[in-house]
PDB file of C-alpha atoms in Angstrom:
ATOM      1  CA  MET A   1     173.793  -0.217  43.331  1.00  0.00           C
ATOM      2  CA  THR A   2     175.210  -3.565  44.547  1.00  0.00           C
ATOM      3  CA  PHE A   3     178.265  -4.901  43.826  1.00  0.00           C
ATOM      4  CA  ARG A   4     178.035  -7.328  40.740  1.00  0.00           C
ATOM      5  CA  LEU A   5     175.869  -4.935  39.244  1.00  0.00           C
ATOM      6  CA  LEU A   6     178.460  -2.685  39.624  1.00  0.00           C
ATOM      7  CA  LEU A   7     181.141  -5.371  38.810  1.00  0.00           C
ATOM      8  CA  THR A   8     179.050  -6.734  35.442  1.00  0.00           C
ATOM      9  CA  LEU A   9     178.956  -2.353  34.578  1.00  0.00           C
ATOM     10  CA  ALA A  10     182.554  -1.983  34.758  1.00  0.00           C
ATOM     11  CA  LEU A  11     183.620  -5.148  32.653  1.00  0.00           C
ATOM     12  CA  THR A  12     180.900  -4.276  30.154  1.00  0.00           C
ATOM     13  CA  TRP A  13     182.531  -0.768  29.248  1.00  0.00           C
ATOM     14  CA  SER A  14     185.455  -2.189  30.056  1.00  0.00           C
ATOM     15  CA  SER A  15     184.689  -4.855  26.337  1.00  0.00           C
ATOM     16  CA  LEU A  16     183.852  -2.202  25.584  1.00  0.00           C
ATOM     17  CA  ALA A  17     186.211   0.782  24.964  1.00  0.00           C
ATOM     18  CA  ALA A  18     188.129  -2.062  24.231  1.00  0.00           C
ATOM     19  CA  ALA A  19     186.031  -2.672  20.873  1.00  0.00           C
ATOM     20  CA  ILE A  20     187.222   0.789  19.545  1.00  0.00           C
ATOM     21  CA  GLY A  21     190.404   1.717  17.782  1.00  0.00           C
ATOM     22  CA  VAL A  22     191.660   4.440  17.005  1.00  0.00           C
ATOM     23  CA  ASN A  23     190.542   2.889  13.118  1.00  0.00           C
ATOM     24  CA  ASP A  24     187.087   3.541  14.242  1.00  0.00           C
ATOM     25  CA  ILE A  25     187.493   6.754  14.518  1.00  0.00           C
ATOM     26  CA  PRO A  26     186.259   8.347  10.514  1.00  0.00           C
ATOM     27  CA  ALA A  27     188.881  10.403   8.643  1.00  0.00           C
ATOM     28  CA  LEU A  28     188.024  13.577   7.235  1.00  0.00           C
ATOM     29  CA  PRO A  29     185.583  13.626   4.098  1.00  0.00           C
ATOM     30  CA  PRO A  30     188.216  14.151   0.426  1.00  0.00           C
ATOM     31  CA  GLY A  31     188.925  18.208  -0.054  1.00  0.00           C
ATOM     32  CA  LYS A  32     188.468  18.977   4.275  1.00  0.00           C
ATOM     33  CA  THR A  33     191.620  20.005   5.657  1.00  0.00           C
ATOM     34  CA  ALA A  34     191.462  19.932  10.057  1.00  0.00           C
ATOM     35  CA  PRO A  35     192.287  23.072  11.820  1.00  0.00           C
ATOM     36  CA  ALA A  36     195.279  25.001  12.127  1.00  0.00           C
ATOM     37  CA  PRO A  37     196.500  24.409  16.304  1.00  0.00           C
ATOM     38  CA  LEU A  38     196.630  27.306  18.287  1.00  0.00           C
ATOM     39  CA  PRO A  39     199.727  28.446  18.371  1.00  0.00           C
ATOM     40  CA  ALA A  40     201.783  28.270  21.334  1.00  0.00           C
ATOM     41  CA  SER A  41     202.640  31.533  22.595  1.00  0.00           C
ATOM     42  CA  THR A  42     198.548  31.974  22.696  1.00  0.00           C
ATOM     43  CA  PRO A  43     196.366  32.001  25.900  1.00  0.00           C
ATOM     44  CA  VAL A  44     192.885  29.813  26.277  1.00  0.00           C
ATOM     45  CA  SER A  45     191.064  30.325  29.389  1.00  0.00           C
ATOM     46  CA  PRO A  46     187.874  28.886  29.983  1.00  0.00           C
ATOM     47  CA  ALA A  47     187.109  32.418  30.685  1.00  0.00           C
ATOM     48  CA  THR A  48     187.679  33.717  27.540  1.00  0.00           C
ATOM     49  CA  PRO A  49     186.643  30.880  25.015  1.00  0.00           C
ATOM     50  CA  THR A  50     187.658  31.501  21.950  1.00  0.00           C
ATOM     51  CA  ASN A  51     185.488  30.298  18.832  1.00  0.00           C
ATOM     52  CA  SER A  52     188.250  26.734  18.849  1.00  0.00           C
ATOM     53  CA  ARG A  53     187.102  25.836  21.589  1.00  0.00           C
ATOM     54  CA  PRO A  54     183.767  26.417  22.803  1.00  0.00           C
ATOM     55  CA  ALA A  55     182.844  26.587  26.292  1.00  0.00           C
ATOM     56  CA  PRO A  56     182.708  22.900  27.949  1.00  0.00           C
ATOM     57  CA  SER A  57     178.296  22.646  27.667  1.00  0.00           C
ATOM     58  CA  SER A  58     176.009  19.524  30.216  1.00  0.00           C
ATOM     59  CA  LEU A  59     173.794  20.411  27.724  1.00  0.00           C
ATOM     60  CA  PRO A  60     172.254  17.675  25.810  1.00  0.00           C
ATOM     61  CA  VAL A  61     173.047  17.738  21.088  1.00  0.00           C
ATOM     62  CA  GLY A  62     170.998  16.446  18.375  1.00  0.00           C
ATOM     63  CA  PRO A  63     170.298  17.524  14.719  1.00  0.00           C
ATOM     64  CA  THR A  64     168.926  21.413  14.356  1.00  0.00           C
ATOM     65  CA  LEU A  65     165.215  22.543  14.090  1.00  0.00           C
ATOM     66  CA  GLY A  66     165.353  22.347   9.820  1.00  0.00           C
ATOM     67  CA  GLN A  67     162.528  24.947   9.536  1.00  0.00           C
ATOM     68  CA  ALA A  68     163.979  29.469   9.641  1.00  0.00           C
ATOM     69  CA  HIS A  69     162.857  29.861  13.738  1.00  0.00           C
ATOM     70  CA  ARG A  70     163.945  32.121  16.295  1.00  0.00           C
ATOM     71  CA  ALA A  71     163.961  30.993  20.127  1.00  0.00           C
ATOM     72  CA  SER A  72     165.031  33.013  22.769  1.00  0.00           C
ATOM     73  CA  LEU A  73     164.884  32.740  26.925  1.00  0.00           C
ATOM     74  CA  GLN A  74     162.618  34.657  29.026  1.00  0.00           C
ATOM     75  CA  GLY A  75     163.732  35.389  32.468  1.00  0.00           C
ATOM     76  CA  PRO A  76     164.146  37.578  35.206  1.00  0.00           C
ATOM     77  CA  ALA A  77     167.825  39.290  34.285  1.00  0.00           C
ATOM     78  CA  THR A  78     167.538  39.591  38.288  1.00  0.00           C
ATOM     79  CA  LEU A  79     167.563  36.497  41.322  1.00  0.00           C
ATOM     80  CA  THR A  80     167.686  37.336  45.223  1.00  0.00           C
ATOM     81  CA  ARG A  81     169.183  34.937  46.739  1.00  0.00           C
ATOM     82  CA  GLY A  82     166.923  32.691  48.765  1.00  0.00           C
ATOM     83  CA  THR A  83     163.830  32.403  45.485  1.00  0.00           C
ATOM     84  CA  THR A  84     163.745  31.218  42.086  1.00  0.00           C
ATOM     85  CA  GLY A  85     163.038  32.344  38.815  1.00  0.00           C
ATOM     86  CA  GLU A  86     161.608  31.000  36.238  1.00  0.00           C
ATOM     87  CA  TRP A  87     162.715  31.420  32.324  1.00  0.00           C
ATOM     88  CA  THR A  88     160.594  30.410  29.236  1.00  0.00           C
ATOM     89  CA  LEU A  89     161.394  28.698  25.538  1.00  0.00           C
ATOM     90  CA  LEU A  90     159.844  31.428  23.196  1.00  0.00           C
ATOM     91  CA  LEU A  91     160.061  29.392  19.764  1.00  0.00           C
ATOM     92  CA  THR A  92     159.059  32.252  17.006  1.00  0.00           C
ATOM     93  CA  ASN A  93     158.893  30.635  13.505  1.00  0.00           C
ATOM     94  CA  THR A  94     160.517  33.183  10.576  1.00  0.00           C
ATOM     95  CA  GLY A  95     158.949  30.605   8.219  1.00  0.00           C
ATOM     96  CA  GLN A  96     156.325  30.599   5.796  1.00  0.00           C
ATOM     97  CA  THR A  97     155.556  26.771   6.980  1.00  0.00           C
ATOM     98  CA  PRO A  98     154.147  26.168  10.689  1.00  0.00           C
ATOM     99  CA  ILE A  99     156.304  24.116  13.110  1.00  0.00           C
ATOM    100  CA  HIS A 100     154.969  21.540  14.135  1.00  0.00           C
ATOM    101  CA  LEU A 101     156.529  19.376  17.629  1.00  0.00           C
ATOM    102  CA  GLU A 102     156.115  16.719  19.941  1.00  0.00           C
ATOM    103  CA  HIS A 103     158.019  16.208  22.738  1.00  0.00           C
ATOM    104  CA  GLY A 104     158.133  15.699  26.432  1.00  0.00           C
ATOM    105  CA  ALA A 105     157.462  18.421  29.766  1.00  0.00           C
ATOM    106  CA  CYS A 106     160.691  17.422  30.146  1.00  0.00           C
ATOM    107  CA  ASP A 107     162.645  18.496  27.193  1.00  0.00           C
ATOM    108  CA  LEU A 108     163.902  22.127  27.808  1.00  0.00           C
ATOM    109  CA  LYS A 109     167.412  21.310  29.821  1.00  0.00           C
ATOM    110  CA  PHE A 110     169.638  23.759  31.963  1.00  0.00           C
ATOM    111  CA  GLU A 111     172.556  24.741  32.253  1.00  0.00           C
ATOM    112  CA  VAL A 112     174.449  27.262  35.107  1.00  0.00           C
ATOM    113  CA  LEU A 113     177.794  28.863  34.253  1.00  0.00           C
ATOM    114  CA  SER A 114     180.049  31.440  36.412  1.00  0.00           C
ATOM    115  CA  ALA A 115     181.778  33.711  35.203  1.00  0.00           C
ATOM    116  CA  ALA A 116     184.843  32.549  34.917  1.00  0.00           C
ATOM    117  CA  GLY A 117     183.120  29.866  32.096  1.00  0.00           C
ATOM    118  CA  GLU A 118     182.426  27.088  34.946  1.00  0.00           C
ATOM    119  CA  ILE A 119     179.872  25.436  35.397  1.00  0.00           C
ATOM    120  CA  VAL A 120     178.143  25.691  38.710  1.00  0.00           C
ATOM    121  CA  ARG A 121     175.550  23.872  38.205  1.00  0.00           C
ATOM    122  CA  PRO A 122     174.996  21.285  34.926  1.00  0.00           C
ATOM    123  CA  VAL A 123     171.956  19.695  33.765  1.00  0.00           C
ATOM    124  CA  VAL A 124     170.411  17.368  36.916  1.00  0.00           C
ATOM    125  CA  THR A 125     169.701  13.860  34.842  1.00  0.00           C
ATOM    126  CA  ASN A 126     168.422  12.294  38.025  1.00  0.00           C
ATOM    127  CA  THR A 127     164.777  13.594  37.389  1.00  0.00           C
ATOM    128  CA  LEU A 128     161.945  11.892  37.594  1.00  0.00           C
ATOM    129  CA  CYS A 129     159.847  12.728  34.199  1.00  0.00           C
ATOM    130  CA  THR A 130     155.684  12.559  33.275  1.00  0.00           C
ATOM    131  CA  LEU A 131     155.542  10.256  30.928  1.00  0.00           C
ATOM    132  CA  GLN A 132     152.665  13.973  29.356  1.00  0.00           C
ATOM    133  CA  ILE A 133     153.031  14.209  25.138  1.00  0.00           C
ATOM    134  CA  VAL A 134     153.872  17.901  24.809  1.00  0.00           C
ATOM    135  CA  ILE A 135     151.972  19.753  21.801  1.00  0.00           C
ATOM    136  CA  THR A 136     153.335  22.670  20.242  1.00  0.00           C
ATOM    137  CA  ASP A 137     152.203  24.305  17.196  1.00  0.00           C
ATOM    138  CA  VAL A 138     153.519  27.598  16.196  1.00  0.00           C
ATOM    139  CA  ALA A 139     152.674  29.373  12.456  1.00  0.00           C
ATOM    140  CA  PRO A 140     154.272  31.144  10.381  1.00  0.00           C
ATOM    141  CA  GLY A 141     155.155  34.467  12.565  1.00  0.00           C
ATOM    142  CA  GLU A 142     154.205  33.641  15.693  1.00  0.00           C
ATOM    143  CA  THR A 143     155.568  33.157  18.953  1.00  0.00           C
ATOM    144  CA  ALA A 144     155.264  30.058  21.406  1.00  0.00           C
ATOM    145  CA  ARG A 145     155.952  29.785  24.951  1.00  0.00           C
ATOM    146  CA  VAL A 146     157.339  25.559  24.886  1.00  0.00           C
ATOM    147  CA  LEU A 147     158.929  24.899  28.102  1.00  0.00           C
ATOM    148  CA  SER A 148     159.577  26.406  30.762  1.00  0.00           C
ATOM    149  CA  PHE A 149     162.289  25.375  32.900  1.00  0.00           C
ATOM    150  CA  ARG A 150     162.983  27.359  37.211  1.00  0.00           C
ATOM    151  CA  TRP A 151     166.324  28.258  38.690  1.00  0.00           C
ATOM    152  CA  ASP A 152     167.230  28.685  43.131  1.00  0.00           C
ATOM    153  CA  GLY A 153     170.599  30.238  42.970  1.00  0.00           C
ATOM    154  CA  ARG A 154     172.122  27.281  43.791  1.00  0.00           C
ATOM    155  CA  ASP A 155     174.850  25.188  42.482  1.00  0.00           C
ATOM    156  CA  ALA A 156     174.464  21.608  41.526  1.00  0.00           C
ATOM    157  CA  ASN A 157     174.341  20.500  45.506  1.00  0.00           C
ATOM    158  CA  GLY A 158     172.154  22.627  46.081  1.00  0.00           C
ATOM    159  CA  ASN A 159     174.404  25.236  47.943  1.00  0.00           C
ATOM    160  CA  PRO A 160     174.055  28.202  47.200  1.00  0.00           C
ATOM    161  CA  LEU A 161     175.512  29.690  44.889  1.00  0.00           C
ATOM    162  CA  PRO A 162     177.916  33.200  45.932  1.00  0.00           C
ATOM    163  CA  PRO A 163     176.157  36.797  44.405  1.00  0.00           C
ATOM    164  CA  GLY A 164     177.365  37.715  41.635  1.00  0.00           C
ATOM    165  CA  THR A 165     176.712  36.981  37.040  1.00  0.00           C
ATOM    166  CA  TYR A 166     175.692  33.624  35.779  1.00  0.00           C
ATOM    167  CA  THR A 167     175.475  32.518  32.924  1.00  0.00           C
ATOM    168  CA  LEU A 168     172.117  30.424  32.018  1.00  0.00           C
ATOM    169  CA  ARG A 169     172.262  28.022  29.215  1.00  0.00           C
ATOM    170  CA  ALA A 170     168.899  26.145  27.527  1.00  0.00           C
ATOM    171  CA  ALA A 171     168.755  23.454  25.103  1.00  0.00           C
ATOM    172  CA  PHE A 172     165.572  21.735  24.234  1.00  0.00           C
ATOM    173  CA  TRP A 173     165.635  18.493  22.906  1.00  0.00           C
ATOM    174  CA  ASP A 174     162.955  15.931  21.432  1.00  0.00           C
ATOM    175  CA  ARG A 175     164.811  12.912  19.881  1.00  0.00           C
ATOM    176  CA  GLN A 176     164.165  14.640  16.646  1.00  0.00           C
ATOM    177  CA  VAL A 177     165.427  18.094  16.776  1.00  0.00           C
ATOM    178  CA  SER A 178     167.485  20.287  19.189  1.00  0.00           C
ATOM    179  CA  ILE A 179     166.446  23.980  19.555  1.00  0.00           C
ATOM    180  CA  ARG A 180     169.822  26.476  21.580  1.00  0.00           C
ATOM    181  CA  PRO A 181     168.468  29.824  22.018  1.00  0.00           C
ATOM    182  CA  PRO A 182     171.124  32.530  23.255  1.00  0.00           C
ATOM    183  CA  GLU A 183     172.622  32.070  26.426  1.00  0.00           C
ATOM    184  CA  VAL A 184     171.187  35.109  29.239  1.00  0.00           C
ATOM    185  CA  HIS A 185     173.482  36.505  31.999  1.00  0.00           C
ATOM    186  CA  VAL A 186     170.882  36.944  35.594  1.00  0.00           C
ATOM    187  CA  THR A 187     173.316  38.647  38.402  1.00  0.00           C
ATOM    188  CA  LEU A 188     172.142  36.704  41.756  1.00  0.00           C
ATOM    189  CA  ARG A 189     172.430  38.854  44.236  1.00  0.00           C
TER     190      ARG A 189
END
């Protein structure tokens, strides 16, 4: 980037940040109270996330699919260093009406966490994607493959990760709906 572009971005960001004040933060709805803080003696660590403090995530967030469904990731439970595994988002329609999704070919993102809960491979955002539109229709009672992603056992910088157990988290988001399958654990050998 050129110096002029960086300066423009910095000035734009600082003016936006200055325009947001404490009065811009919405209050709780009537009748609702803020959750009580954890006692000072309660230890909180990334390795053992609590229900009141979700583990950090780099995955996109959006409105959830409003139809009855079950999502899962299907792929290898073990990955040998130097190889690449592929995981597929499976969507099962558990409702009575068809599910119809029109989405991009890159609308499934994933991240990898270490056993300590640290994100070692966040969502990659600097990739090119085709403008291909994919249509996924799932009839009631059926299961369909939505999209897949590949992981080669490397961190965000392309370095091989040490052997161990890692957690894969994924999110499908097509700017209309979000689908979050349960995380899966993968042993890297």
